[in-house]
mmCIF file of C-alpha atoms in Angstrom:
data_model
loop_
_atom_site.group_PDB
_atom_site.id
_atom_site.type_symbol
_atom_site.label_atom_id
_atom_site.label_comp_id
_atom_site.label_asym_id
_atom_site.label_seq_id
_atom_site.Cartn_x
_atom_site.Cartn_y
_atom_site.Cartn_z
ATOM 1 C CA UNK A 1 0.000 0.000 0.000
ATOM 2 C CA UNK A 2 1.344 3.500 -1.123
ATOM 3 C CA UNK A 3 4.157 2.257 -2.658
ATOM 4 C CA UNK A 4 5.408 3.203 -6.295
ATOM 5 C CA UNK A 5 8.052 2.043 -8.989
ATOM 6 C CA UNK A 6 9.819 5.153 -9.387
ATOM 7 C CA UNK A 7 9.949 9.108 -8.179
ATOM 8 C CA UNK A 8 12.217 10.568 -10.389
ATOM 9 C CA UNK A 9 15.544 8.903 -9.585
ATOM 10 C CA UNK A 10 14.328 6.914 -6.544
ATOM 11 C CA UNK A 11 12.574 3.569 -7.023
ATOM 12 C CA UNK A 12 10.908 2.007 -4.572
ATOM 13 C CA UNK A 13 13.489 -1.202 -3.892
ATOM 14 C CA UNK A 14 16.055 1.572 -3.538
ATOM 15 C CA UNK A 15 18.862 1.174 -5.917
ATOM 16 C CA UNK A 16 18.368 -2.345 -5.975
ATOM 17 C CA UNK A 17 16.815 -2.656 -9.366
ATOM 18 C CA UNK A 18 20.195 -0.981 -11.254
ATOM 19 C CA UNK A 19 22.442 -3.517 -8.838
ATOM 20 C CA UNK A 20 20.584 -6.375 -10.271
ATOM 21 C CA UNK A 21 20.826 -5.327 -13.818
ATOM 22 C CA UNK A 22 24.382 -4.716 -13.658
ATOM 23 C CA UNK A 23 24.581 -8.481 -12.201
ATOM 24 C CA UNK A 24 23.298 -9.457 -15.645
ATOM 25 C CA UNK A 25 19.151 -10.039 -14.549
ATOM 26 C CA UNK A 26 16.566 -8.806 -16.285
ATOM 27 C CA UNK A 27 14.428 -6.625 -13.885
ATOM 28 C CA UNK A 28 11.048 -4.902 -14.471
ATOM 29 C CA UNK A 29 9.317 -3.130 -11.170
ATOM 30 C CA UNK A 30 5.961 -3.451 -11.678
ATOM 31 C CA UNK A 31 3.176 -0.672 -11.141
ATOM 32 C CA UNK A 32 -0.023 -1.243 -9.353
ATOM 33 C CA UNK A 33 -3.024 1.046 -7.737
ATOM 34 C CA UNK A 34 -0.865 2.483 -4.377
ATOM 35 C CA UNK A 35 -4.316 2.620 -2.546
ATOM 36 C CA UNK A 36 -6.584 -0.409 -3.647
ATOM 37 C CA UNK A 37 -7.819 -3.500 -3.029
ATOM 38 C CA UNK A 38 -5.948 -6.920 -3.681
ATOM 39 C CA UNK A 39 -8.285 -8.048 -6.200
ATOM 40 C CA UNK A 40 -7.765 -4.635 -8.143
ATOM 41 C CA UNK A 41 -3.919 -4.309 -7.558
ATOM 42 C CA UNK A 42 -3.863 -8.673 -8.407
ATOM 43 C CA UNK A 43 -5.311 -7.696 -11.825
ATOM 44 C CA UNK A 44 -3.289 -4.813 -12.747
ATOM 45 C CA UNK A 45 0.117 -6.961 -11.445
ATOM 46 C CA UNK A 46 -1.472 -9.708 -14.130
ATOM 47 C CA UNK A 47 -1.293 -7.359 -16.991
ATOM 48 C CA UNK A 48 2.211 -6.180 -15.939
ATOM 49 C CA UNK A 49 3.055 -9.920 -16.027
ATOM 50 C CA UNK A 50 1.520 -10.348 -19.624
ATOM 51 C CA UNK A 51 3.279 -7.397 -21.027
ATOM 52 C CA UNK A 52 6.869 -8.665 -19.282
ATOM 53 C CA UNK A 53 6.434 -11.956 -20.570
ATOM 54 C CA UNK A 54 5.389 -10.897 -24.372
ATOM 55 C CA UNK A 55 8.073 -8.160 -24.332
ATOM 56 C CA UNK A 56 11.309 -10.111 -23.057
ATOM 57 C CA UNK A 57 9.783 -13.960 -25.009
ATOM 58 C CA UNK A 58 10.438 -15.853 -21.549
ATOM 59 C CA UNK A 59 8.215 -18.323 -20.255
ATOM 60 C CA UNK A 60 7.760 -17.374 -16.378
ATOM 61 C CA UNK A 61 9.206 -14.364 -14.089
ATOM 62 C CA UNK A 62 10.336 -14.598 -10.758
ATOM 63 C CA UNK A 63 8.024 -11.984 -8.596
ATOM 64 C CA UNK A 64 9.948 -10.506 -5.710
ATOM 65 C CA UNK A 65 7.223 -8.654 -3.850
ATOM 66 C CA UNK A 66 7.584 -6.648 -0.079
ATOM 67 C CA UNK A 67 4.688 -6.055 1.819
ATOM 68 C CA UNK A 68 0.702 -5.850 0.614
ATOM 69 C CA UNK A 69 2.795 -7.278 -2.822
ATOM 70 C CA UNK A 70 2.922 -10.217 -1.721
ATOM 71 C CA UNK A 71 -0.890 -10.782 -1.106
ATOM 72 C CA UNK A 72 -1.433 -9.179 -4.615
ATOM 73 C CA UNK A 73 1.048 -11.719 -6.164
ATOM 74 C CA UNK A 74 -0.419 -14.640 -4.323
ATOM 75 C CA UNK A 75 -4.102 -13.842 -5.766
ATOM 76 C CA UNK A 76 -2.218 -13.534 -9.102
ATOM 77 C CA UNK A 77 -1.067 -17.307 -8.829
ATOM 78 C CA UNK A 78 -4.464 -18.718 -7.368
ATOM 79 C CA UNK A 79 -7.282 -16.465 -8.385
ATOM 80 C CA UNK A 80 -6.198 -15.097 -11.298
ATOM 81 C CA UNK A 81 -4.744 -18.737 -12.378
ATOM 82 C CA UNK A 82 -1.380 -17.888 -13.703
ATOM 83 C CA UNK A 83 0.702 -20.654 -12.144
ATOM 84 C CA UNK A 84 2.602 -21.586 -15.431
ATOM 85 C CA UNK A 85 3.804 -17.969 -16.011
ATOM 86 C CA UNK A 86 5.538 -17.690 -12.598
ATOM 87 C CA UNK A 87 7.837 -19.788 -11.500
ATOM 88 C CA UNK A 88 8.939 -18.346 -7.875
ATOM 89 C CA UNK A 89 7.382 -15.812 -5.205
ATOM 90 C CA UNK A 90 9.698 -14.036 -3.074
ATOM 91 C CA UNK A 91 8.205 -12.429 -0.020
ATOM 92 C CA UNK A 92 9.287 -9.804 2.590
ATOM 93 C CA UNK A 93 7.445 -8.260 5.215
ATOM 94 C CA UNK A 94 3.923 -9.551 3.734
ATOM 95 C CA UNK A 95 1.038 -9.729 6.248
ATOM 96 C CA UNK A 96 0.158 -13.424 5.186
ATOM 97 C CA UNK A 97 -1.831 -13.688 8.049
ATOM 98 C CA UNK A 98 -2.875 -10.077 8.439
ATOM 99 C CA UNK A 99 -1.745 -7.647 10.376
ATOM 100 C CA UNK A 100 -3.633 -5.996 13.937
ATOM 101 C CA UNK A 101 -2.970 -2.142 12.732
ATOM 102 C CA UNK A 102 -5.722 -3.195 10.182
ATOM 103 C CA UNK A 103 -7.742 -4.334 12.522
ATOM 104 C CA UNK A 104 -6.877 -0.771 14.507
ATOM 105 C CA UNK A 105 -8.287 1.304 11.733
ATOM 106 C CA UNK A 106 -11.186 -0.439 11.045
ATOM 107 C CA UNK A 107 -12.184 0.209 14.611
ATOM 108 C CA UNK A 108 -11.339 3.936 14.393
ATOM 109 C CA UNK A 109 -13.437 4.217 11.381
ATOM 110 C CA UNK A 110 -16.273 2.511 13.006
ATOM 111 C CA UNK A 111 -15.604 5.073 16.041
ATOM 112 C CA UNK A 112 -15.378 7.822 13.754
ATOM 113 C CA UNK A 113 -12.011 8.789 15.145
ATOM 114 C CA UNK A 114 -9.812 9.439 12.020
ATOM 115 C CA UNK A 115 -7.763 12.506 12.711
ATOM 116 C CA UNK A 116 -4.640 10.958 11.499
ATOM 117 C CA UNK A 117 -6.620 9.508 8.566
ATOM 118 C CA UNK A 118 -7.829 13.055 7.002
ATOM 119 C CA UNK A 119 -4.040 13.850 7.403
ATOM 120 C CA UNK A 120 -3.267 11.763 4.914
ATOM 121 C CA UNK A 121 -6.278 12.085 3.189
ATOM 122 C CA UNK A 122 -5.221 15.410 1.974
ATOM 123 C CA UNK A 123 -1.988 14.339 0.983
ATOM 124 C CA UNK A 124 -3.642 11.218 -1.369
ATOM 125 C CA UNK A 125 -5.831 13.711 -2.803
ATOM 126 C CA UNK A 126 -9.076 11.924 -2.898
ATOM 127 C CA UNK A 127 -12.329 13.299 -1.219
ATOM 128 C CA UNK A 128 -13.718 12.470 2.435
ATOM 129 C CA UNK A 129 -16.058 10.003 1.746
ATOM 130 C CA UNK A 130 -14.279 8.123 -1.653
ATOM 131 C CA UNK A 131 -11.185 8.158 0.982
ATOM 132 C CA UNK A 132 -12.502 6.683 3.982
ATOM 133 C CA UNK A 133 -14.499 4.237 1.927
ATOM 134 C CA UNK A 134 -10.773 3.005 0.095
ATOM 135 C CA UNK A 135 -9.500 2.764 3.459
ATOM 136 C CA UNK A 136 -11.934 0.775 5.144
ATOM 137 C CA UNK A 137 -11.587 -1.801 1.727
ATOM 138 C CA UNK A 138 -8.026 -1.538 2.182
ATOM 139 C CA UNK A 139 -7.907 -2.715 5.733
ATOM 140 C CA UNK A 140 -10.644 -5.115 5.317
ATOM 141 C CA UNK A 141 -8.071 -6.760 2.988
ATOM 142 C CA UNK A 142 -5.449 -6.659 5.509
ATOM 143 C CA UNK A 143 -7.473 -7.537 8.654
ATOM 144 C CA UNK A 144 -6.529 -10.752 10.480
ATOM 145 C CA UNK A 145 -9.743 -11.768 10.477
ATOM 146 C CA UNK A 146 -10.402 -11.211 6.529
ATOM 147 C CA UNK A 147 -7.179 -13.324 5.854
ATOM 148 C CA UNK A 148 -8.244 -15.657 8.631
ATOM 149 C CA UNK A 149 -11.660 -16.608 7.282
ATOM 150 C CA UNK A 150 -11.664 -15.481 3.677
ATOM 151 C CA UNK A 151 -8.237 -15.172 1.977
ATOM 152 C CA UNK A 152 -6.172 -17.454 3.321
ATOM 153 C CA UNK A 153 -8.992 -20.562 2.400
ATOM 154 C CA UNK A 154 -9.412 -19.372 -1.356
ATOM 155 C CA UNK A 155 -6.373 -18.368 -1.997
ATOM 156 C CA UNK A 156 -4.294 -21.832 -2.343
ATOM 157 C CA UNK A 157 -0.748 -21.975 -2.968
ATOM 158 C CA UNK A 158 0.361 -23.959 -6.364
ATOM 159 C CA UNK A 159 2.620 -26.753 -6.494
ATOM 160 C CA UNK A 160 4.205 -25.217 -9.665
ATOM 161 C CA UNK A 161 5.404 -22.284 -7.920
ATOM 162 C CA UNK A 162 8.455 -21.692 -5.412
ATOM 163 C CA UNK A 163 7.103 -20.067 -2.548
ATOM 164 C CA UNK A 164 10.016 -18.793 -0.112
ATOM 165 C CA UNK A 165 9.525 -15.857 2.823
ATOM 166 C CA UNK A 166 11.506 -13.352 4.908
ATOM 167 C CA UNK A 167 10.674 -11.406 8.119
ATOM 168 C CA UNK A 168 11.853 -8.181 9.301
ATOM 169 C CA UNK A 169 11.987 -7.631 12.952
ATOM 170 C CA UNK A 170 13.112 -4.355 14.559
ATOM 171 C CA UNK A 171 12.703 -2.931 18.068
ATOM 172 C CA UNK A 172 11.175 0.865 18.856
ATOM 173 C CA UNK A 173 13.668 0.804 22.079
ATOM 174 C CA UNK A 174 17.690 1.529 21.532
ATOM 175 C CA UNK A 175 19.065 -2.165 21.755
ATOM 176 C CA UNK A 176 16.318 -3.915 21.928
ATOM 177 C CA UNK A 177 17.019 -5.509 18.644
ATOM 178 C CA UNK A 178 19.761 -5.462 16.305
ATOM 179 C CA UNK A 179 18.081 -2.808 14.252
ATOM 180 C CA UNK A 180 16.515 0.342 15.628
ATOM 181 C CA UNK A 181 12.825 1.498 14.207
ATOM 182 C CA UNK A 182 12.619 4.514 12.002
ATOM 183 C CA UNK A 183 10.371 6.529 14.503
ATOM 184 C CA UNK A 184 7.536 7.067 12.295
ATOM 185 C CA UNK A 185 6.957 3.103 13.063
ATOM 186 C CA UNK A 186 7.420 2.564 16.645
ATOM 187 C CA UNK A 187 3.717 3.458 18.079
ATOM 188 C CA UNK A 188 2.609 1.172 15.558
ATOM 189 C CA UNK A 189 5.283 -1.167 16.768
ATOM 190 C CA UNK A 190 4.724 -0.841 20.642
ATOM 191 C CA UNK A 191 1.029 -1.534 19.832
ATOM 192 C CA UNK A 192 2.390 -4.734 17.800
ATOM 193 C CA UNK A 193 4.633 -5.736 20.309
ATOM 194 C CA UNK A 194 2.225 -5.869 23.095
ATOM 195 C CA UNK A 195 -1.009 -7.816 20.939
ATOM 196 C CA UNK A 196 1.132 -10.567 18.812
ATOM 197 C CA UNK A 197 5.353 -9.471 19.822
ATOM 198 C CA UNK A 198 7.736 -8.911 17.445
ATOM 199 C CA UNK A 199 7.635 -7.179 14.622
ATOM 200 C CA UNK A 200 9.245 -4.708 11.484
ATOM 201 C CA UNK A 201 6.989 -1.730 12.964
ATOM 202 C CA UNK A 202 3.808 -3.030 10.286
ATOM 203 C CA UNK A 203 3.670 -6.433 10.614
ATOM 204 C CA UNK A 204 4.582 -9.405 13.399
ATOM 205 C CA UNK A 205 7.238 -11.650 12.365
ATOM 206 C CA UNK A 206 4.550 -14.493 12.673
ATOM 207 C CA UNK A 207 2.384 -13.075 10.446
ATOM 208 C CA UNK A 208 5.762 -12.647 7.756
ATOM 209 C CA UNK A 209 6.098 -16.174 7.252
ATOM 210 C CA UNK A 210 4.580 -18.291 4.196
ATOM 211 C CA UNK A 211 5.985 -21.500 2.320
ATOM 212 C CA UNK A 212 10.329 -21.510 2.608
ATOM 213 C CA UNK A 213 10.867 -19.558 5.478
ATOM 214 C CA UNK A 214 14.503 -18.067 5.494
ATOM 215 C CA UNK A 215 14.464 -16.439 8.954
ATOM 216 C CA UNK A 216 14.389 -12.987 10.524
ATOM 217 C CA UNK A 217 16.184 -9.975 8.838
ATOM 218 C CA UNK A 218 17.260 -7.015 11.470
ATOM 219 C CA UNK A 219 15.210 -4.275 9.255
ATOM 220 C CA UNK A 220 12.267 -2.448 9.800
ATOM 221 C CA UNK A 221 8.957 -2.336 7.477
ATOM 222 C CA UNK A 222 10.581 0.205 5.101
ATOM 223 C CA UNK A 223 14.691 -0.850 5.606
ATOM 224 C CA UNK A 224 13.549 -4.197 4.515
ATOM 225 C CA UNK A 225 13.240 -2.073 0.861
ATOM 226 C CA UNK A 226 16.296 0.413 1.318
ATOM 227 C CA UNK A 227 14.007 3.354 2.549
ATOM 228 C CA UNK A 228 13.895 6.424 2.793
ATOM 229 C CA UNK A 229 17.111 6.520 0.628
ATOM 230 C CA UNK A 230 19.528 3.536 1.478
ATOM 231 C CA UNK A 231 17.314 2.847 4.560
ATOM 232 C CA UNK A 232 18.124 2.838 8.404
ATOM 233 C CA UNK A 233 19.618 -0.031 9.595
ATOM 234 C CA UNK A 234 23.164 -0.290 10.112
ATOM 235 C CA UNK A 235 23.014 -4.104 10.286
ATOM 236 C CA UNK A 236 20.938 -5.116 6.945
ATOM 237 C CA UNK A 237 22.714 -3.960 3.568
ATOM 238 C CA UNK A 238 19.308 -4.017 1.693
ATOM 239 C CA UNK A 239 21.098 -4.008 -2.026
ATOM 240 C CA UNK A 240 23.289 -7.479 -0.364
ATOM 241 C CA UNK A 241 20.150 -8.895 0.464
ATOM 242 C CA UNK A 242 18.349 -8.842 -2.877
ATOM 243 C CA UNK A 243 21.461 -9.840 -4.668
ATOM 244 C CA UNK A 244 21.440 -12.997 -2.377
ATOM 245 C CA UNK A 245 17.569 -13.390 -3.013
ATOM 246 C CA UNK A 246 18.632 -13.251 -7.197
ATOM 247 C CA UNK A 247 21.460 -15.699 -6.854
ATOM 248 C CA UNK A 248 18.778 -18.316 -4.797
ATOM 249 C CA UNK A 249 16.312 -18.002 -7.267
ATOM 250 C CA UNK A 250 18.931 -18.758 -10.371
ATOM 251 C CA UNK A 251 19.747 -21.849 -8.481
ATOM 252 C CA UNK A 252 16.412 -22.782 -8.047
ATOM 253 C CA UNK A 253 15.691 -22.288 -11.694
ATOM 254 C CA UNK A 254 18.623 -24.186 -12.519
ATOM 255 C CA UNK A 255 17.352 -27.631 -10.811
ATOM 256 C CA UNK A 256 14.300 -27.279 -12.030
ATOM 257 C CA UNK A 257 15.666 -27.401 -15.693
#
């Protein structure tokens, strides 16, 4: 949610699509709605898909997706039915079994109590009423209970697709991790901590997990992409990380062959 390919000379994986290139990959950052549902951003991620797959003449991608991504990718596989044209899923920080700060807004828009909400509001650009109604869809999507009950049982893995995970973890207190929280995260974080524990400031590590799971990284919810600009951690070297994600993945391709 809110993310985007590129602002001017800043992509969203920071840097990290020119490091791959220059390793010889071909790399294509996709573009989907930044404030929509899953089964809206799915379909515009399938289209991307299509036109990657008619421009380059490959068979499959590899889809290496952080956050919400991930959900829209999975939906992609199962809903959408495009097993054969994806051979791998690579997820990092995705709520796979929701996350509780969904749950949190949903309540406050019940309540009515959405000061912080009309803050952003006015920076999206959308009207009152078209807003709150996108965020309450939004964090439907993202509710544990939605995944729970609904997502989760319809939306079924493949067994033609590589389906490996990563969790960030982070703490809002100096040393209480090996990474400290970017503080625009740690309320979110404390109220993580204290409902399902640890966490990258958006998400608990629990909820992170899905198929391969490779373990804990020591980033928070936006180091675990390199942001804002080359990211916050002193412990997780973002660009590293993805390079080691591309190298796994042309393994895996090459026992499959």
């Amino acid at each position: 949610m809110l993310g985007f390919d590129q602002i001017g000379s800043f992509g969203y994986f920071y840097r990290v699509r020119r490091a791959l290139e220059n390793d010889g990959y071909r790399v294509y950052a996709s573009k989907v709605d930044p404030f929509n549902t899953v089964a809206i951003r799915a379909g515009q991620l399938d289209q991307f898909i299509e036109s990657v797959l008619a421009k380059t003449g490959a068979d499959k991608v590899h889809i290496i997706a952080h956050s919400m991504g991930g959900l829209d990718a999975r939906y992609v596989i199962s809903q959408l039915k495009k097993e054969s044209s994806i051979a791998s899923l690579s997820m990092i920080g995705t709520p796979n079994y929701g996350t509780l700060i969904a749950d949190k807004v949903l309540e406050e828009l019940d309540s009515r109590k959405y000061h912080c909400l009309l803050i952003l509001q006015k920076l999206v650009g959308i009207g009152e009423s078209r807003f709150m109604q996108k965020v309450r869809e939004v964090a439907r999507d993202l509710s544990v209970g939605w995944i729970k009950n609904r997502f989760n049982p319809a939306v079924r893995d493949s067994d033609q697709v590589f389906y490996q995970s990563w969790a960030g973890i982070s703490s809002p207190f100096i040393g209480g991790s090996e990474d400290w929280m970017l503080p625009v995260l740690q309320p979110l974080s404390l109220l993580l901590q204290s409902w399902t524990g640890d966490n990258d400031g958006l998400v608990s590590v629990a909820s992170q997990k899905w198929g391969k799971f490779n373990g804990t990284i020591p980033a928070d919810h936006l180091d675990e992409v390199g942001q804002p600009f080359g990211g916050s951690s002193y412990t997780f070297h973002h660009i590293k990380f993805y390079r080691h994600i591309a190298s796994t993945l042309r393994k895996v391709e090459a026992m499959s062959r």
